Amino acid sequence: MSKYWSQVVRELEPYVPGEQPQIDGLIKLNTNESPYPPSPKVIDLITHDAIDRLRLYPDPSSKKLKDTIAHYYGVKAEQVFVGNGSDEVLALLFVAFFQQDKPLLFPDISYSFYPVYCKLFDIENKTIPLRDDFSINFGDYPSANGGIIFPNPNAPTAIGLPLADIEALLQKNTESVVVVDEAYIDFGGETAIKLVDKYPNLLVVQTLSKSRSLAGMRVGLAVGHTDLIDALNRVKDSFNSYPIDRIAEAATIVAFEDEAYFQACRDKIIATRNWTVSELEKLGFNVLPSEANFVFAEPIGKNAADIAQYLREHKILVRYFNKPRINQFLRITIGTDEQMQAMIQVLKTL
Ligand SMILES: Cc1ncc(COP(=O)(O)O)c(C=O)c1O
C-alpha cells in the first residue's frame, strides 16, 4: 500500500495465477496447459523474415486471423473478435456488456477471474450455487439480471453442459448477454458457436492456450452477433489497438489450419485423461466427470492439501484451492502418459 495508489487499486483483489516455477524435472500439472508442443508448422513460421517484420506494427484488425477463424467455424469474419488471451477478451466484454443496473450472474464455483473483473470494473454480481453434484442448474438463475457468464466445461470442476441446456437458457434469457467461456470445449464438449446465428445475445469465448498448445502466445477469441463484436471493438480500440502481435497472428492461423495435429494432440489428452480417472478411482479418489484437459478429484479419507504438498515434495505440481466447498479437491492437469504414470506411482506410495 502506498499513498500514491488510487482508491480502485487499494480495493483490488487480484487474480492469482498458478505458479510457473523454474525447477528442473518438475512435472507441471497445475495450470491446464498442453503437455504437447504447438504444431510443427507454428515452429516453422518463426523465421528470420518473421522476426525482421516485428519492427512494423501488426494489422490492428487481425483480418487474416479473423478470416481463418470465421472459415473454421462457418461464421462471418465480422462475427469474430480476437484478443491477447481469452483473459483479455473477458476483461473487455465485462466492460462492454456487464456494467448494468442489474447483477451479473455466474456459478459460485467457477473461473476465479470473474469476481476480479467485477471488482475492477465495479460490476454488481451474484453467484448462483452449483447443485450438490457440482453441476450448473439454470433453473436457479433469476430472469432479472445484467448478464450471465459461465465456463463450459466449468472450471475447476471439469463438468460439461449439454448444448440443449444452454439453448434452453437462451430461450428464456433474451434481455441480457449470455457468455459461454469455452476454454476447454475441445476436450469433449459441443461448442455453442453453432447457436450464435440464432441468439443475438450469445457470445462464445475460446482460447488457443489449451487444446492448441499456445498458452505462451496469448491468443483468445470471441464469436457472436456483429452488434456484440462491434461493442467489443469499441472497447478494444479505447484500450489497445494491437492486442495480437505479428507472430501470434501468423501462429494462430497455422494452428487452426493444422487440423490433423490438433486432433491428434486432443485425442491423446482424452485417452490419457480416461486412464488417469480410472487409476485415481482405483486409489479411492472421487473424480468428477471431466470433459476438460484436467480432472477435479477428491481423495476420500485423506486431506487434499496434504496430498498436494506430498506431490510437490516429489516434484509434481497440481492445483489446490483453499475455498469453501472445494477445499477437499485437487485440480490435476492431464499431462503426457509418462507424467500421469509418474503421478499415480507417487500417489501409490502414500
Ligand atoms: C475458464 C477459463 N477461461 C479463460 C481462461 C484464460 O485463458 P487464456 O487467457 O490463456 O486464453 C482460463 C485459463 O485457465 C480458464 O480456465
PDB file of N, CA, C and O in Angstrom, residues 292-330:
ATOM      1  N   ALA A 292     -12.747 -31.984 -19.826  1.00  0.00           N
ATOM      2  CA  ALA A 292     -11.702 -30.967 -19.979  1.00  0.00           C
ATOM      3  C   ALA A 292     -10.319 -31.627 -20.043  1.00  0.00           C
ATOM      4  O   ALA A 292     -10.209 -32.849 -20.041  1.00  0.00           O
ATOM      5  N   ASN A 293      -9.267 -30.815 -20.092  1.00  0.00           N
ATOM      6  CA  ASN A 293      -7.901 -31.374 -20.075  1.00  0.00           C
ATOM      7  C   ASN A 293      -7.361 -31.401 -18.645  1.00  0.00           C
ATOM      8  O   ASN A 293      -6.164 -31.312 -18.424  1.00  0.00           O
ATOM      9  N   PHE A 294      -8.286 -31.506 -17.704  1.00  0.00           N
ATOM     10  CA  PHE A 294      -7.917 -31.646 -16.289  1.00  0.00           C
ATOM     11  C   PHE A 294      -9.016 -32.434 -15.591  1.00  0.00           C
ATOM     12  O   PHE A 294     -10.111 -32.604 -16.152  1.00  0.00           O
ATOM     13  N   VAL A 295      -8.699 -32.937 -14.403  1.00  0.00           N
ATOM     14  CA  VAL A 295      -9.730 -33.597 -13.603  1.00  0.00           C
ATOM     15  C   VAL A 295      -9.788 -32.921 -12.239  1.00  0.00           C
ATOM     16  O   VAL A 295      -8.792 -32.338 -11.773  1.00  0.00           O
ATOM     17  N   PHE A 296     -10.965 -33.004 -11.624  1.00  0.00           N
ATOM     18  CA  PHE A 296     -11.150 -32.445 -10.293  1.00  0.00           C
ATOM     19  C   PHE A 296     -11.435 -33.636  -9.394  1.00  0.00           C
ATOM     20  O   PHE A 296     -12.453 -34.318  -9.546  1.00  0.00           O
ATOM     21  N   ALA A 297     -10.501 -33.919  -8.477  1.00  0.00           N
ATOM     22  CA  ALA A 297     -10.539 -35.197  -7.773  1.00  0.00           C
ATOM     23  C   ALA A 297     -10.445 -35.000  -6.265  1.00  0.00           C
ATOM     24  O   ALA A 297      -9.646 -34.196  -5.773  1.00  0.00           O
ATOM     25  N   GLU A 298     -11.273 -35.779  -5.561  1.00  0.00           N
ATOM     26  CA  GLU A 298     -11.352 -35.674  -4.093  1.00  0.00           C
ATOM     27  C   GLU A 298     -10.797 -36.962  -3.485  1.00  0.00           C
ATOM     28  O   GLU A 298     -11.358 -38.039  -3.712  1.00  0.00           O
ATOM     29  N   PRO A 299      -9.693 -36.870  -2.754  1.00  0.00           N
ATOM     30  CA  PRO A 299      -9.150 -38.084  -2.135  1.00  0.00           C
ATOM     31  C   PRO A 299      -9.986 -38.441  -0.909  1.00  0.00           C
ATOM     32  O   PRO A 299      -9.944 -37.742   0.098  1.00  0.00           O
ATOM     33  N   ILE A 300     -10.750 -39.530  -1.014  1.00  0.00           N
ATOM     34  CA  ILE A 300     -11.654 -39.889   0.088  1.00  0.00           C
ATOM     35  C   ILE A 300     -10.825 -40.382   1.294  1.00  0.00           C
ATOM     36  O   ILE A 300      -9.932 -41.211   1.149  1.00  0.00           O
ATOM     37  N   GLY A 301     -11.116 -39.790   2.442  1.00  0.00           N
ATOM     38  CA  GLY A 301     -10.442 -40.232   3.676  1.00  0.00           C
ATOM     39  C   GLY A 301      -9.057 -39.631   3.864  1.00  0.00           C
ATOM     40  O   GLY A 301      -8.350 -39.969   4.806  1.00  0.00           O
ATOM     41  N   LYS A 302      -8.620 -38.784   2.928  1.00  0.00           N
ATOM     42  CA  LYS A 302      -7.302 -38.141   3.089  1.00  0.00           C
ATOM     43  C   LYS A 302      -7.474 -36.639   2.868  1.00  0.00           C
ATOM     44  O   LYS A 302      -8.455 -36.192   2.292  1.00  0.00           O
ATOM     45  N   ASN A 303      -6.475 -35.892   3.280  1.00  0.00           N
ATOM     46  CA  ASN A 303      -6.560 -34.439   3.187  1.00  0.00           C
ATOM     47  C   ASN A 303      -5.951 -33.951   1.858  1.00  0.00           C
ATOM     48  O   ASN A 303      -4.791 -34.244   1.559  1.00  0.00           O
ATOM     49  N   ALA A 304      -6.751 -33.202   1.080  1.00  0.00           N
ATOM     50  CA  ALA A 304      -6.310 -32.795  -0.266  1.00  0.00           C
ATOM     51  C   ALA A 304      -5.069 -31.896  -0.204  1.00  0.00           C
ATOM     52  O   ALA A 304      -4.138 -32.048  -1.009  1.00  0.00           O
ATOM     53  N   ALA A 305      -5.040 -30.982   0.758  1.00  0.00           N
ATOM     54  CA  ALA A 305      -3.888 -30.066   0.856  1.00  0.00           C
ATOM     55  C   ALA A 305      -2.610 -30.853   1.153  1.00  0.00           C
ATOM     56  O   ALA A 305      -1.541 -30.569   0.591  1.00  0.00           O
ATOM     57  N   ASP A 306      -2.735 -31.883   2.017  1.00  0.00           N
ATOM     58  CA  ASP A 306      -1.552 -32.701   2.347  1.00  0.00           C
ATOM     59  C   ASP A 306      -1.058 -33.449   1.108  1.00  0.00           C
ATOM     60  O   ASP A 306       0.148 -33.579   0.888  1.00  0.00           O
ATOM     61  N   ILE A 307      -2.014 -33.931   0.299  1.00  0.00           N
ATOM     62  CA  ILE A 307      -1.611 -34.682  -0.896  1.00  0.00           C
ATOM     63  C   ILE A 307      -0.924 -33.742  -1.894  1.00  0.00           C
ATOM     64  O   ILE A 307       0.103 -34.100  -2.496  1.00  0.00           O
ATOM     65  N   ALA A 308      -1.457 -32.524  -2.042  1.00  0.00           N
ATOM     66  CA  ALA A 308      -0.823 -31.548  -2.949  1.00  0.00           C
ATOM     67  C   ALA A 308       0.615 -31.296  -2.490  1.00  0.00           C
ATOM     68  O   ALA A 308       1.553 -31.234  -3.296  1.00  0.00           O
ATOM     69  N   GLN A 309       0.795 -31.183  -1.185  1.00  0.00           N
ATOM     70  CA  GLN A 309       2.138 -30.932  -0.632  1.00  0.00           C
ATOM     71  C   GLN A 309       3.057 -32.140  -0.854  1.00  0.00           C
ATOM     72  O   GLN A 309       4.215 -31.986  -1.251  1.00  0.00           O
ATOM     73  N   TYR A 310       2.503 -33.344  -0.646  1.00  0.00           N
ATOM     74  CA  TYR A 310       3.282 -34.584  -0.836  1.00  0.00           C
ATOM     75  C   TYR A 310       3.743 -34.695  -2.295  1.00  0.00           C
ATOM     76  O   TYR A 310       4.903 -35.008  -2.577  1.00  0.00           O
ATOM     77  N   LEU A 311       2.817 -34.389  -3.235  1.00  0.00           N
ATOM     78  CA  LEU A 311       3.175 -34.438  -4.659  1.00  0.00           C
ATOM     79  C   LEU A 311       4.260 -33.411  -4.961  1.00  0.00           C
ATOM     80  O   LEU A 311       5.207 -33.671  -5.698  1.00  0.00           O
ATOM     81  N   ARG A 312       4.132 -32.249  -4.365  1.00  0.00           N
ATOM     82  CA  ARG A 312       5.108 -31.189  -4.585  1.00  0.00           C
ATOM     83  C   ARG A 312       6.514 -31.618  -4.139  1.00  0.00           C
ATOM     84  O   ARG A 312       7.504 -31.352  -4.810  1.00  0.00           O
ATOM     85  N   GLU A 313       6.532 -32.298  -2.986  1.00  0.00           N
ATOM     86  CA  GLU A 313       7.836 -32.801  -2.493  1.00  0.00           C
ATOM     87  C   GLU A 313       8.443 -33.795  -3.478  1.00  0.00           C
ATOM     88  O   GLU A 313       9.644 -34.003  -3.504  1.00  0.00           O
ATOM     89  N   HIS A 314       7.584 -34.413  -4.303  1.00  0.00           N
ATOM     90  CA  HIS A 314       8.065 -35.342  -5.336  1.00  0.00           C
ATOM     91  C   HIS A 314       8.113 -34.662  -6.710  1.00  0.00           C
ATOM     92  O   HIS A 314       8.046 -35.331  -7.745  1.00  0.00           O
ATOM     93  N   LYS A 315       8.204 -33.340  -6.691  1.00  0.00           N
ATOM     94  CA  LYS A 315       8.354 -32.537  -7.924  1.00  0.00           C
ATOM     95  C   LYS A 315       7.174 -32.673  -8.884  1.00  0.00           C
ATOM     96  O   LYS A 315       7.336 -32.702 -10.102  1.00  0.00           O
ATOM     97  N   ILE A 316       5.967 -32.828  -8.303  1.00  0.00           N
ATOM     98  CA  ILE A 316       4.766 -32.852  -9.139  1.00  0.00           C
ATOM     99  C   ILE A 316       3.837 -31.750  -8.620  1.00  0.00           C
ATOM    100  O   ILE A 316       3.476 -31.736  -7.445  1.00  0.00           O
ATOM    101  N   LEU A 317       3.488 -30.832  -9.532  1.00  0.00           N
ATOM    102  CA  LEU A 317       2.691 -29.677  -9.107  1.00  0.00           C
ATOM    103  C   LEU A 317       1.248 -29.841  -9.580  1.00  0.00           C
ATOM    104  O   LEU A 317       1.007 -30.017 -10.771  1.00  0.00           O
ATOM    105  N   VAL A 318       0.287 -29.816  -8.630  1.00  0.00           N
ATOM    106  CA  VAL A 318      -1.131 -29.801  -9.005  1.00  0.00           C
ATOM    107  C   VAL A 318      -1.741 -28.564  -8.341  1.00  0.00           C
ATOM    108  O   VAL A 318      -1.083 -27.893  -7.543  1.00  0.00           O
ATOM    109  N   ARG A 319      -3.008 -28.245  -8.678  1.00  0.00           N
ATOM    110  CA  ARG A 319      -3.598 -27.016  -8.125  1.00  0.00           C
ATOM    111  C   ARG A 319      -4.550 -27.361  -6.978  1.00  0.00           C
ATOM    112  O   ARG A 319      -5.399 -28.239  -7.110  1.00  0.00           O
ATOM    113  N   TYR A 320      -4.367 -26.642  -5.881  1.00  0.00           N
ATOM    114  CA  TYR A 320      -5.243 -26.804  -4.724  1.00  0.00           C
ATOM    115  C   TYR A 320      -5.882 -25.450  -4.416  1.00  0.00           C
ATOM    116  O   TYR A 320      -5.193 -24.432  -4.391  1.00  0.00           O
ATOM    117  N   PHE A 321      -7.210 -25.425  -4.237  1.00  0.00           N
ATOM    118  CA  PHE A 321      -7.910 -24.174  -3.919  1.00  0.00           C
ATOM    119  C   PHE A 321      -8.445 -24.275  -2.496  1.00  0.00           C
ATOM    120  O   PHE A 321      -9.303 -25.127  -2.226  1.00  0.00           O
ATOM    121  N   ASN A 322      -7.966 -23.401  -1.628  1.00  0.00           N
ATOM    122  CA  ASN A 322      -8.469 -23.423  -0.253  1.00  0.00           C
ATOM    123  C   ASN A 322      -9.725 -22.557  -0.169  1.00  0.00           C
ATOM    124  O   ASN A 322      -9.710 -21.457   0.370  1.00  0.00           O
ATOM    125  N   LYS A 323     -10.810 -23.067  -0.768  1.00  0.00           N
ATOM    126  CA  LYS A 323     -12.057 -22.304  -0.841  1.00  0.00           C
ATOM    127  C   LYS A 323     -13.212 -23.179  -0.387  1.00  0.00           C
ATOM    128  O   LYS A 323     -13.153 -24.414  -0.547  1.00  0.00           O
ATOM    129  N   PRO A 324     -14.292 -22.545   0.147  1.00  0.00           N
ATOM    130  CA  PRO A 324     -15.430 -23.337   0.607  1.00  0.00           C
ATOM    131  C   PRO A 324     -15.930 -24.285  -0.490  1.00  0.00           C
ATOM    132  O   PRO A 324     -15.910 -23.939  -1.669  1.00  0.00           O
ATOM    133  N   ARG A 325     -16.390 -25.436  -0.111  1.00  0.00           N
ATOM    134  CA  ARG A 325     -16.970 -26.492  -0.956  1.00  0.00           C
ATOM    135  C   ARG A 325     -15.927 -27.277  -1.761  1.00  0.00           C
ATOM    136  O   ARG A 325     -16.198 -28.395  -2.167  1.00  0.00           O
ATOM    137  N   ILE A 326     -14.770 -26.667  -2.065  1.00  0.00           N
ATOM    138  CA  ILE A 326     -13.828 -27.399  -2.926  1.00  0.00           C
ATOM    139  C   ILE A 326     -12.458 -27.609  -2.268  1.00  0.00           C
ATOM    140  O   ILE A 326     -11.510 -27.999  -2.930  1.00  0.00           O
ATOM    141  N   ASN A 327     -12.380 -27.340  -0.952  1.00  0.00           N
ATOM    142  CA  ASN A 327     -11.063 -27.435  -0.309  1.00  0.00           C
ATOM    143  C   ASN A 327     -10.630 -28.873  -0.012  1.00  0.00           C
ATOM    144  O   ASN A 327      -9.594 -29.094   0.593  1.00  0.00           O
ATOM    145  N   GLN A 328     -11.452 -29.842  -0.459  1.00  0.00           N
ATOM    146  CA  GLN A 328     -11.012 -31.237  -0.357  1.00  0.00           C
ATOM    147  C   GLN A 328     -10.765 -31.844  -1.737  1.00  0.00           C
ATOM    148  O   GLN A 328     -10.747 -33.066  -1.905  1.00  0.00           O
ATOM    149  N   PHE A 329     -10.607 -30.965  -2.738  1.00  0.00           N
ATOM    150  CA  PHE A 329     -10.364 -31.434  -4.106  1.00  0.00           C
ATOM    151  C   PHE A 329      -8.984 -30.980  -4.596  1.00  0.00           C
ATOM    152  O   PHE A 329      -8.444 -29.980  -4.131  1.00  0.00           O
ATOM    153  N   LEU A 330      -8.476 -31.722  -5.586  1.00  0.00           N
ATOM    154  CA  LEU A 330      -7.259 -31.313  -6.302  1.00  0.00           C
ATOM    155  C   LEU A 330      -7.630 -31.148  -7.766  1.00  0.00           C
ATOM    156  O   LEU A 330      -8.362 -31.981  -8.319  1.00  0.00           O
TER     157      LEU A 330
END
